[in-house]
CSV table of C-alpha atoms in Angstrom, one decimal:
chain,number,residue,atom,x,y,z
R,1,GLU,CA,60.3,137.8,103.0
R,2,THR,CA,63.8,139.2,102.7
R,3,GLY,CA,63.3,141.2,99.5
R,4,VAL,CA,65.4,138.8,97.5
R,5,THR,CA,63.5,136.5,95.1
R,6,GLN,CA,64.9,133.5,93.3
R,7,THR,CA,63.4,131.4,90.5
R,8,PRO,CA,62.9,128.6,90.0
R,9,ARG,CA,62.7,127.2,93.5
R,10,HIS,CA,63.5,123.7,92.2
R,11,LEU,CA,65.2,122.6,89.0
R,12,VAL,CA,66.1,119.1,87.7
R,13,MET,CA,68.3,119.1,84.6
R,14,GLY,CA,70.3,116.6,82.6
R,15,MET,CA,74.0,116.9,82.2
R,16,THR,CA,73.7,118.1,78.6
R,17,ASN,CA,71.0,120.8,79.3
R,18,LYS,CA,71.4,124.5,79.5
R,19,LYS,CA,69.4,126.4,82.2
R,20,SER,CA,69.5,129.7,84.0
R,21,LEU,CA,68.8,130.7,87.6
R,22,LYS,CA,67.3,134.1,88.2
R,23,CYS,CA,67.6,136.4,91.2
R,24,GLU,CA,65.9,139.7,91.8
R,25,GLN,CA,66.2,142.1,94.7
R,26,HIS,CA,63.8,144.9,95.6
R,27,LEU,CA,66.0,146.5,98.3
R,28,GLY,CA,68.0,149.0,96.3
R,29,HIS,CA,71.2,147.2,97.0
R,30,ASN,CA,74.3,147.6,94.9
R,31,ALA,CA,76.0,144.2,95.6
R,32,MET,CA,74.8,140.8,94.7
R,33,TYR,CA,76.2,137.3,95.3
R,34,TRP,CA,75.8,133.7,94.3
R,35,TYR,CA,76.5,131.0,96.9
R,36,LYS,CA,76.5,127.2,96.7
R,37,GLN,CA,75.3,125.1,99.6
R,38,SER,CA,76.1,121.4,99.5
R,39,ALA,CA,75.0,119.0,102.2
R,40,LYS,CA,77.1,119.2,105.4
R,41,LYS,CA,79.4,121.9,103.9
R,42,PRO,CA,79.6,125.6,104.7
R,43,LEU,CA,78.2,128.0,102.1
R,44,GLU,CA,80.7,128.6,99.3
R,45,LEU,CA,80.9,132.0,97.7
R,46,MET,CA,80.9,131.7,93.9
R,47,PHE,CA,80.5,135.2,92.5
R,48,VAL,CA,80.3,138.8,93.8
R,49,TYR,CA,79.0,141.7,91.8
R,50,SER,CA,79.2,145.3,92.9
R,51,LEU,CA,77.4,148.0,90.8
R,52,GLU,CA,77.0,145.3,88.0
R,53,GLU,CA,80.7,144.6,87.8
R,54,ARG,CA,82.1,141.3,88.9
R,55,VAL,CA,84.6,141.8,91.7
R,56,GLU,CA,85.3,138.3,92.8
R,57,ASN,CA,85.2,134.8,91.3
R,58,ASN,CA,86.3,132.1,93.6
R,59,SER,CA,87.7,129.9,90.9
R,60,VAL,CA,84.3,128.5,89.9
R,61,PRO,CA,84.3,126.1,86.9
R,62,SER,CA,83.4,127.7,83.6
R,63,ARG,CA,80.2,125.6,83.3
R,64,PHE,CA,78.8,128.3,85.7
R,65,SER,CA,78.4,131.6,84.0
R,66,PRO,CA,77.0,134.7,85.9
R,67,GLU,CA,75.4,137.7,84.4
R,68,CYS,CA,74.4,140.9,86.1
R,69,PRO,CA,72.5,143.2,83.6
R,70,ASN,CA,71.6,145.7,86.3
R,71,SER,CA,71.9,146.2,90.1
R,72,SER,CA,68.5,144.5,90.7
R,73,HIS,CA,69.0,141.3,88.7
R,74,LEU,CA,71.5,138.5,88.7
R,75,PHE,CA,71.5,135.3,86.7
R,76,LEU,CA,73.5,132.1,86.9
R,77,HIS,CA,73.7,130.3,83.5
R,78,LEU,CA,74.3,126.6,83.7
R,79,HIS,CA,75.6,124.2,81.0
R,80,THR,CA,77.0,120.7,80.9
R,81,LEU,CA,76.8,120.3,84.7
R,82,GLN,CA,77.9,117.3,86.7
R,83,PRO,CA,75.9,115.4,89.3
R,84,GLU,CA,78.2,116.8,92.0
R,85,ASP,CA,76.9,120.3,91.1
R,86,SER,CA,73.6,119.3,92.7
R,87,ALA,CA,73.1,121.7,95.6
R,88,LEU,CA,71.1,124.6,97.0
R,89,TYR,CA,72.1,127.8,95.1
R,90,LEU,CA,71.6,130.9,97.1
R,91,CYS,CA,71.5,134.5,95.9
R,92,ALA,CA,72.1,137.4,98.3
R,93,SER,CA,72.3,141.1,98.1
R,94,SER,CA,73.7,143.9,100.3
R,95,ARG,CA,73.8,147.7,100.3
R,96,SER,CA,77.4,147.6,99.5
R,97,VAL,CA,80.1,144.8,99.5
R,98,ASN,CA,80.9,145.5,103.1
R,99,THR,CA,77.4,145.4,104.6
R,100,GLU,CA,75.0,142.7,105.8
R,101,ALA,CA,73.8,140.3,103.1
R,102,PHE,CA,70.1,139.3,102.7
R,103,PHE,CA,69.5,135.9,101.2
R,104,GLY,CA,66.9,134.6,98.8
R,105,GLN,CA,65.0,131.3,99.3
R,106,GLY,CA,67.4,129.4,97.1
R,107,THR,CA,67.1,127.2,94.1
R,108,ARG,CA,67.4,123.4,94.8
R,109,LEU,CA,69.2,122.1,91.8
R,110,THR,CA,69.5,118.4,90.9
R,111,VAL,CA,71.7,117.2,88.0
R,112,VAL,CA,70.8,113.8,86.7
H,1,LYS,CA,93.6,129.4,108.0
H,2,ASN,CA,90.2,131.2,108.3
H,3,GLN,CA,87.7,128.8,109.8
H,4,VAL,CA,84.5,128.8,111.7
H,5,GLU,CA,83.6,125.7,113.8
H,6,GLN,CA,80.3,125.1,115.3
H,7,SER,CA,79.1,122.6,118.0
H,8,PRO,CA,77.2,120.5,118.4
H,9,GLN,CA,76.5,119.4,114.8
H,10,SER,CA,73.0,118.5,115.8
H,11,LEU,CA,70.8,118.8,118.8
H,12,ILE,CA,67.4,117.6,119.9
H,13,ILE,CA,65.6,119.4,122.8
H,14,LEU,CA,62.1,119.3,124.2
H,15,GLU,CA,59.7,122.2,123.5
H,16,GLY,CA,60.0,124.8,126.2
H,17,LYS,CA,63.6,124.0,127.1
H,18,ASN,CA,66.6,126.3,126.6
H,19,CYS,CA,69.7,125.5,124.6
H,20,THR,CA,73.1,127.0,123.8
H,21,LEU,CA,74.9,126.7,120.5
H,22,GLN,CA,78.7,127.3,120.2
H,23,CYS,CA,80.9,128.9,117.6
H,24,ASN,CA,84.7,129.1,117.6
H,25,TYR,CA,86.5,131.0,114.9
H,26,THR,CA,90.1,131.7,113.7
H,27,VAL,CA,89.1,134.4,111.2
H,28,SER,CA,91.3,137.5,111.0
H,29,PRO,CA,91.2,140.4,110.6
H,30,PHE,CA,87.8,140.3,112.4
H,31,SER,CA,85.0,142.6,111.3
H,32,ASN,CA,81.8,141.2,112.7
H,33,LEU,CA,80.0,138.0,113.6
H,34,ARG,CA,76.5,137.0,112.6
H,35,TRP,CA,74.1,134.2,113.5
H,36,TYR,CA,71.7,133.1,110.9
H,37,LYS,CA,68.7,130.8,111.1
H,38,GLN,CA,68.1,128.6,108.0
H,39,ASP,CA,64.9,126.6,107.6
H,40,THR,CA,65.2,123.5,105.5
H,41,GLY,CA,65.3,124.3,101.8
H,42,ARG,CA,65.3,128.1,102.4
H,43,GLY,CA,67.8,130.8,102.5
H,44,PRO,CA,69.5,132.0,105.8
H,45,VAL,CA,67.9,134.8,107.7
H,46,SER,CA,69.9,137.0,110.0
H,47,LEU,CA,69.2,136.8,113.8
H,48,THR,CA,72.0,139.0,115.2
H,49,ILE,CA,75.1,140.8,114.2
H,50,MET,CA,77.9,141.8,116.6
H,51,THR,CA,81.0,143.9,116.2
H,52,PHE,CA,84.3,143.6,118.1
H,53,SER,CA,83.2,145.8,121.0
H,54,GLU,CA,79.8,144.1,121.6
H,55,ASN,CA,79.6,141.3,124.2
H,56,THR,CA,76.0,140.4,124.0
H,57,LYS,CA,73.0,141.1,121.8
H,58,SER,CA,69.4,139.9,122.0
H,59,ASN,CA,66.6,139.3,119.5
H,60,GLY,CA,63.5,138.1,121.2
H,61,ARG,CA,64.2,134.7,122.6
H,62,TYR,CA,67.7,134.6,121.0
H,63,THR,CA,70.7,135.9,122.8
H,64,ALA,CA,74.1,135.9,121.2
H,65,THR,CA,77.4,136.5,123.1
H,66,LEU,CA,80.8,137.3,121.8
H,67,ASP,CA,84.2,136.9,123.4
H,68,ALA,CA,86.7,138.5,121.0
H,69,ASP,CA,89.7,137.5,123.1
H,70,THR,CA,89.0,133.8,123.0
H,71,LYS,CA,87.3,134.1,119.6
H,72,GLN,CA,84.1,132.4,120.8
H,73,SER,CA,80.5,133.1,120.3
H,74,SER,CA,77.3,131.4,121.6
H,75,LEU,CA,73.7,131.6,120.7
H,76,HIS,CA,71.3,130.9,123.5
H,77,ILE,CA,67.6,130.1,122.7
H,78,THR,CA,65.2,130.5,125.6
H,79,ALA,CA,61.9,128.7,126.0
H,80,SER,CA,62.2,126.9,122.6
H,81,GLN,CA,59.3,126.5,120.2
H,82,LEU,CA,58.7,124.0,117.5
H,83,SER,CA,59.3,126.7,114.9
H,84,ASP,CA,62.9,127.0,116.2
H,85,SER,CA,63.7,123.8,114.5
H,86,ALA,CA,66.2,124.8,111.8
H,87,SER,CA,70.0,125.1,111.1
H,88,TYR,CA,71.8,127.9,112.9
H,89,ILE,CA,74.8,129.2,111.1
H,90,CYS,CA,77.6,131.2,112.6
H,91,VAL,CA,79.2,133.6,110.0
H,92,VAL,CA,82.4,135.7,110.6
H,93,SER,CA,83.2,138.6,108.4
H,94,ARG,CA,86.8,139.5,107.7
H,95,ASN,CA,87.7,143.1,107.8
H,96,THR,CA,89.1,143.3,104.3
H,97,GLY,CA,88.5,145.6,101.3
H,98,PHE,CA,85.7,143.3,100.1
H,99,GLN,CA,83.3,141.5,102.4
H,100,LYS,CA,84.5,138.0,102.9
H,101,LEU,CA,82.2,135.9,104.9
H,102,VAL,CA,83.4,132.7,106.5
H,103,PHE,CA,80.6,130.3,107.2
H,104,GLY,CA,80.3,127.6,109.7
H,105,THR,CA,78.7,124.3,108.8
H,106,GLY,CA,75.8,125.0,111.2
H,107,THR,CA,74.1,123.3,114.1
H,108,ARG,CA,70.9,121.5,113.2
H,109,LEU,CA,68.3,122.0,116.0
H,110,LEU,CA,65.2,119.9,116.3
H,111,VAL,CA,62.7,121.0,118.9
H,112,SER,CA,60.5,118.0,119.8
H,113,PRO,CA,56.9,118.3,121.3
C-alpha cells in the first residue's frame, strides 16, 4: 500500500460517455500527477499539480480534463474518448514537485 | 533527446537464479535514477533511488549500480523468487525546476518454477 488510492480500478466506457477517475493520497504530499501507460510504451506524464495549481500540461487532448480541489484529491474527467485512449491511468503524488513520486494502483480504462 | 533504454525487453529465468537488467540513458541534466517494480495491472513501486555520486545501492535481494560517466545502470536480482515476476522500470529524473521523469519501457521478468 503506497498511500495513494485510485478508483475505480477498472472502467469500461463508450465513446459518448462521461466518466471521472478519482485519486486520493493520504501522505500529506503537495504535488499530484496523472500518467498514462499504454502497452509497450513508457509512462506518459499528462498533468502535474503543485499546491492545487496546475503547473504542467503535456499537450493532452481536451477530452481529458483534470481537477484538483485540494492537495489530497485529484480527478480526471473523461468525455468523448477514443478507443486509442484505452490504457492504464496512474495517479502519483510527491512531497513536492522535485521529490520521489508514489504511485496508485491505477485505473484500467477500456473505451469501446 | 532525453531517452531511457532498457534491455532485455523480456526475460525468463528459473526460480533461485540470478539476473541482471540493464538501463542506458541520455537524459540531461541528470538528477537521479530510480528502479521501479510494477506488477501486472498495478502501479509502480520504488525499489532504489541513486544520485550522481552513488555507485551502488541495495534493497534486500535487489542491487542497483550506476555509472554516471557511461550513463548506465543495472539492477541485479539475487536468488530470484516467483514473486519477482513483474516489469522493472528504469526512470531518470532531470535536474530542472520541475521534476521531469523520463521512463524506460521496462523489462518484463518471468520467474519460472
